[in-house]
XYZ file of C-alpha atoms in Angstrom:
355
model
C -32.002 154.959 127.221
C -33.220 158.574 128.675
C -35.162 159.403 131.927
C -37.270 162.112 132.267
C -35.911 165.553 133.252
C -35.970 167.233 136.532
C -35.996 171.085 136.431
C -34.006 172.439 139.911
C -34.663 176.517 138.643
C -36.964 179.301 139.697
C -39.179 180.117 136.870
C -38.291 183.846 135.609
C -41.872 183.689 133.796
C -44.680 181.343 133.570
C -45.584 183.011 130.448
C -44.065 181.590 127.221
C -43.605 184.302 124.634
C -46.094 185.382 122.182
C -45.099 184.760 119.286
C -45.659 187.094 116.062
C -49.094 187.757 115.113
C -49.497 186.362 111.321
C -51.934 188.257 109.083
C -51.711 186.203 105.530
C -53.035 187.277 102.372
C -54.016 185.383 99.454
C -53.055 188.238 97.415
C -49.436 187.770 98.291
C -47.049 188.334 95.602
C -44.964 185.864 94.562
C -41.399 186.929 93.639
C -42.087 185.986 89.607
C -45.225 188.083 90.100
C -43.291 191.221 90.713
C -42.469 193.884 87.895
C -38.861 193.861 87.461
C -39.076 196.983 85.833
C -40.615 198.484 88.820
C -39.073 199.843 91.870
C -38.633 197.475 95.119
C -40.208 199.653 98.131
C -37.399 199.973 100.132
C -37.335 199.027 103.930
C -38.276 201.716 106.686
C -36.522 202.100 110.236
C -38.422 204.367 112.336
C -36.099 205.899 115.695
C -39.284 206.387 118.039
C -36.860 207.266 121.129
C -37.836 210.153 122.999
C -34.257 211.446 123.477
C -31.645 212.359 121.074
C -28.399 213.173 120.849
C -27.526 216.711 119.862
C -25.398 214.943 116.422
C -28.463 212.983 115.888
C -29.898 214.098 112.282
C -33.558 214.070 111.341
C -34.876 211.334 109.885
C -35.418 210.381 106.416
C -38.094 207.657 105.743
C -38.898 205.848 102.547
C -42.085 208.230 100.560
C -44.693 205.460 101.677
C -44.356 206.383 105.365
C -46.585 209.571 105.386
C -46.376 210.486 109.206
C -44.931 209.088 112.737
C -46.753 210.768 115.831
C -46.986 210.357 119.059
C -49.629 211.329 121.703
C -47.895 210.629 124.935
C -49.775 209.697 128.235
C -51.951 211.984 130.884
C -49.886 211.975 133.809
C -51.782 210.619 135.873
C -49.074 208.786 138.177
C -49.892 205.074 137.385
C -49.912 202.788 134.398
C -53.276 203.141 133.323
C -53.374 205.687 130.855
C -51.482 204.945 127.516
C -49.052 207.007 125.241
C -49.309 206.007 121.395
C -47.134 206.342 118.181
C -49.789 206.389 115.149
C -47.366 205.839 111.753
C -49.475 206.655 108.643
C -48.140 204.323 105.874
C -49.803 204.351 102.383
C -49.840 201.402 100.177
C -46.700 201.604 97.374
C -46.562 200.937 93.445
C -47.090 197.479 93.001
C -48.748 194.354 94.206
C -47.865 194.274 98.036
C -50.297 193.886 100.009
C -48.654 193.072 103.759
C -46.135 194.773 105.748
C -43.829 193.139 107.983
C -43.878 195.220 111.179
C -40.983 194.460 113.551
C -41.402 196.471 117.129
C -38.009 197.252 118.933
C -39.132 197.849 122.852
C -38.226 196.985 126.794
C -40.129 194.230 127.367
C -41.428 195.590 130.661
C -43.842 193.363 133.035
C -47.352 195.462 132.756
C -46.031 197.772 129.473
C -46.191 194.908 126.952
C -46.936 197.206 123.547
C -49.879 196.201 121.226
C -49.922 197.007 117.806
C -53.778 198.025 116.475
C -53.896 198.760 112.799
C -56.943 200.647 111.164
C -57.865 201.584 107.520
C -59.402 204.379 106.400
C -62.738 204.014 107.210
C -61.739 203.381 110.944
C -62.831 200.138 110.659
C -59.985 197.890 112.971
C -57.761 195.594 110.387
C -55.510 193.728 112.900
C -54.886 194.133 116.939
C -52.148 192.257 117.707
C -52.584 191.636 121.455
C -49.809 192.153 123.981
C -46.266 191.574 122.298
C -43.226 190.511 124.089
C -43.593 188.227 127.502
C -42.518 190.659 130.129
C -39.308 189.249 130.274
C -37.834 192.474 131.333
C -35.306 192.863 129.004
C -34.378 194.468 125.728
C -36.017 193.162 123.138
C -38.268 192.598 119.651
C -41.674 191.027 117.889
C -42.951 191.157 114.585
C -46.418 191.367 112.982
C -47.437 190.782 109.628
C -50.472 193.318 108.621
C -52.571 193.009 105.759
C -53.012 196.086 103.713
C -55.021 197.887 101.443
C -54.747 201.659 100.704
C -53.184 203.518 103.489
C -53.615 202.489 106.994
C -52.538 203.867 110.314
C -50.774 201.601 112.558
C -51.108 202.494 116.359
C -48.488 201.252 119.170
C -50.023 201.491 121.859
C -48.181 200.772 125.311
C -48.885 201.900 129.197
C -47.210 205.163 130.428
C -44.950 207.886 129.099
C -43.507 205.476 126.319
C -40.128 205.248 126.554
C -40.003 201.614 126.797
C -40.383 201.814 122.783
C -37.334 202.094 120.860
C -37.683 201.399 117.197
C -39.687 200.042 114.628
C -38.455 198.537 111.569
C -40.931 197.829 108.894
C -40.721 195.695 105.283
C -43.230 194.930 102.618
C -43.606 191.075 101.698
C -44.006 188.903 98.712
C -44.519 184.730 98.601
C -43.064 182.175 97.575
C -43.752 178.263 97.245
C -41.928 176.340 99.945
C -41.603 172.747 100.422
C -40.766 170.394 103.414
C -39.941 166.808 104.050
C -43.511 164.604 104.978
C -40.817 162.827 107.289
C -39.846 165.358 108.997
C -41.690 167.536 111.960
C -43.133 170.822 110.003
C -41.771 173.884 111.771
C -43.459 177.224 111.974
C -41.543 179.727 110.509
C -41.969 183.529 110.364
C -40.224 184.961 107.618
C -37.379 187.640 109.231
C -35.394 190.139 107.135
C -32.047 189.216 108.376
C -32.524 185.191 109.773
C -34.227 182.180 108.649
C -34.034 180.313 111.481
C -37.151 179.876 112.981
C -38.865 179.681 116.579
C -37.302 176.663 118.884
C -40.519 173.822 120.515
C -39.750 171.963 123.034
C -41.534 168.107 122.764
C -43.955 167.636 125.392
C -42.700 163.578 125.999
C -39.291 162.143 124.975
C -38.590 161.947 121.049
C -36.800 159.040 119.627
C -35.592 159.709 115.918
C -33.090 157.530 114.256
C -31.584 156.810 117.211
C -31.694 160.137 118.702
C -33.675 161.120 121.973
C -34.763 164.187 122.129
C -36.042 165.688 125.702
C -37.070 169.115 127.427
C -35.430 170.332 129.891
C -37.825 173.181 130.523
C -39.805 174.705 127.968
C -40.310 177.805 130.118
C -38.828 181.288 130.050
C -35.745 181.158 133.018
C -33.506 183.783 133.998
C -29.979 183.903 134.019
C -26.925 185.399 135.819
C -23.369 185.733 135.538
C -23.851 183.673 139.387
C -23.228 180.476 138.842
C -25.078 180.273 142.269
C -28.291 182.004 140.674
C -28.498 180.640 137.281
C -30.616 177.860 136.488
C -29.499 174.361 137.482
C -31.359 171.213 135.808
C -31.046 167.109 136.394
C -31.563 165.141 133.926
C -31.096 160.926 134.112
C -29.307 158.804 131.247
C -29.555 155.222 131.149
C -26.896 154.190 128.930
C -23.700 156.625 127.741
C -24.587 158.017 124.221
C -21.859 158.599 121.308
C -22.745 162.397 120.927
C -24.930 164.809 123.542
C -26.210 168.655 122.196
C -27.496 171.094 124.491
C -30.149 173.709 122.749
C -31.977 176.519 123.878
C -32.950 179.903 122.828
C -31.402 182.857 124.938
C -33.268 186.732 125.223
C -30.554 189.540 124.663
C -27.407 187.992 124.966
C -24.037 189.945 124.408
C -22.684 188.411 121.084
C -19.051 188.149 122.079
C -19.518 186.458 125.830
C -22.073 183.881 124.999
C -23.890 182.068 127.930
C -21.168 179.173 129.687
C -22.534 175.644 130.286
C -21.183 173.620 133.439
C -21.630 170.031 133.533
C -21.464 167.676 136.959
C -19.529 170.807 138.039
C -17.079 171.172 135.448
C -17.438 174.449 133.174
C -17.040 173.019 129.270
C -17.038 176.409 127.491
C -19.575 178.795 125.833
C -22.457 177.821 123.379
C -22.246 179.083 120.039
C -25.123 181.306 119.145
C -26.588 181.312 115.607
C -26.131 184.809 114.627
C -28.180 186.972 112.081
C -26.635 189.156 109.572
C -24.720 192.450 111.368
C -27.747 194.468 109.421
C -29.884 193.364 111.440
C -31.122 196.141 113.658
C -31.598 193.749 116.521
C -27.988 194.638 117.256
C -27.112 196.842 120.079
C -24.592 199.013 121.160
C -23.209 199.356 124.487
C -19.984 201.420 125.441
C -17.951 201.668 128.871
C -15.926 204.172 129.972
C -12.515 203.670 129.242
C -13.223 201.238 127.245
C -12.774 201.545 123.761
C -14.389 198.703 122.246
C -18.382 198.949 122.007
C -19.925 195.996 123.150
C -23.462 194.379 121.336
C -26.382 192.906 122.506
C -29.142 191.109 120.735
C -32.398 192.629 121.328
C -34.427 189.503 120.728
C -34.048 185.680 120.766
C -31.137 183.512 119.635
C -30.713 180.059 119.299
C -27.874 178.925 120.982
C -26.219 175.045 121.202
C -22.761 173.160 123.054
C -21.960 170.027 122.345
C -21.456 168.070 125.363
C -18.213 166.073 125.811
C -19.645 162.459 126.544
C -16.977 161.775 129.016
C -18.149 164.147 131.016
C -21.612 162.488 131.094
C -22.317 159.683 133.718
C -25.140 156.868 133.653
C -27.755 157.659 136.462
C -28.269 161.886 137.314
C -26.183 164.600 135.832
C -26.410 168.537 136.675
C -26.301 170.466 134.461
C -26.173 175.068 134.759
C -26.528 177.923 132.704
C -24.783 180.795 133.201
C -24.850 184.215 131.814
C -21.743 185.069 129.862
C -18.530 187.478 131.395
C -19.596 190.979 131.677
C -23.141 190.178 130.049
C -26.694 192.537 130.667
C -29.015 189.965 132.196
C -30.727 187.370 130.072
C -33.648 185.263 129.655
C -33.600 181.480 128.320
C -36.379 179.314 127.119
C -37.042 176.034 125.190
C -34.281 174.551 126.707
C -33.499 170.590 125.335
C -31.140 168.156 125.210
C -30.357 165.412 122.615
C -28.507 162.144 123.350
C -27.297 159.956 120.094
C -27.272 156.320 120.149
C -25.542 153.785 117.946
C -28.637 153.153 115.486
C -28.914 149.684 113.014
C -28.397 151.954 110.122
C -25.697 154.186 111.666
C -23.459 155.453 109.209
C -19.631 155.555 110.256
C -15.943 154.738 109.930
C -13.540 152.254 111.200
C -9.846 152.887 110.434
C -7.754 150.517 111.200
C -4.567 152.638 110.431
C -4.039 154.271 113.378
């Protein structure tokens, strides 16, 4: 039903991302396990910016951040010597014994930040190895860090450090989860403000129930608002399916001019992207002049999807092209697939014959 895929696209990177660095605990509270009675440590966002605005207001910080720091770089007129934020955090009331660290930065080809984590002996507890992909672009990676005591968590990144931004930073607790033995497990990293977790591309063609499921290109791709620039892809069908979905993950898109898709030439709209909760600090910001409307991008990775019209799908090659959305900061896509649904001998469907 499905031939393999032909990618027509300059790779933007041939290095996939790097994925959060999980630090488990066995002492893990569950949610049952916690006193009610007690006070939930509340969530800390750190502004590590350099520059501030003269409204800006100092910070407050919840009591279990003791100190934020920063020991900027020798200037010494390359990237080899390193500026680093130490944050001194100090165990709270209660059983919680791993932090969810979530890194807001540039992610800047040769100033990837690492996260090293030591407790009070000096002795190392976690080193997280370079976050990010160098995807230059805005955008974010989390860590989970066991803890005991206080600790002091260094981020440490090549030259003056203003490619850091942020940090946001959450205590966890457990709970039991459960998943089909049908169904493929999927790694998921708990976020604050989304559930949704990381998108895999299969390695070979997938049939499921009817459905084929194939990778366009697994890599990290930039994209443009030229449709002459943007990543083009071939892929062969065999047979015309009912239904066609187009997936992919896309690296700081702006939230109101999602990425277009154009199919054999014709443009059949914008993806819909799978949006966290407005909390999330992921969003950001941008105003024009004389415009009065700010503007956000997502500093981090979506998932985004189309649904492809079927009629404009032919048997034998189709082209297919990404393009950045109207007015959008550049972007980064990866994981890119495409699934094609058959007519399967346990389909379920309709036939009315009143119309």
């Amino acid at each position: 039903m499905f031939l393999r895929v032909a990618v027509l696209a300059l790779l933007f990177s041939a290095t996939s991302r790097v994925y959060a660095q999980e630090a488990f605990s066995d002492a893990l509270p569950t949610s049952s396990d916690t006193d009610l009675e007690q006070a939930t440590p509340e969530s800390a966002w750190l502004d590590l910016r350099q520059s501030t605005s003269r409204k800006s207001k100092t910070q407050n910080a919840p009591a279990w951040v003791e100190a934020v720091t920063l020991s900027p770089a020798q200037s010494t007129g390359d990237m080899s010597s390193k500026s680093v934020f130490r944050i001194r955090v100090a165990q709270p009331g209660g059983d919680y014994h791993v932090l969810f660290f979530r890194l807001f930065f540039d992610d800047k080809p040769g100033q990837q930040p690492e996260l090293v984590a030591w407790d009070e002996s000096g002795s190392h507890v976690l080193r997280s190895g370079a976050l990010g992909s160098g995807i230059n672009l805005p955008s974010s990676d989390s860590v989970m860090i066991p803890i005991s005591g206080a600790l002091s968590i260094d981020i440490e990144v090549a030259g003056d450090g203003k490619t850091v931004r942020a940090a946001y930073l959450d205590w966890m607790t457990s709970s039991n989860v459960v998943h089909p033995l049908g169904a493929d497990r999927r790694d998921v990293i708990p976020e604050p403000f989304s559930s949704m977790p990381p998108l895999h591309s299969p390695a070979q063609d997938v049939e499921h129930f009817g459905t084929v499921t194939a990778t366009l290109a697994a890599e990290t791709v930039q994209i443009s608002g030229n449709i002459q620039q943007s990543p083009a892809f071939q892929f062969g069908v065999e047979t015309q399916p009912l239904a066609a979905l187009v997936t992919f993950e896309v690296a700081n898109p702006r939230i109101d001019a999602p990425p277009q898709i154009y199919l054999n030439g014709q443009d059949i709209g914008p993806v819909s992207l799978a949006l966290p909760e407005l909390a999330d600090p992921g969003y950001r910001g941008e105003m024009e002049s004389l415009v009065r409307q700010m503007h956000f991008q997502y500093t981090g990775w979506l998932r985004a999807q189309k649904i492809v019209p079927v009629t404009d799908l032919k048997v034998g090659t189709n082209d297919l092209i990404i393009v950045n959305g109207s007015g959008s900061e550049p972007s980064a896509i990866r994981a890119t697939q495409i699934q094609l649904k058959y007519l399967w001998d346990k389909s379920d469907y309709l036939l009315r014959t009143d119309h």
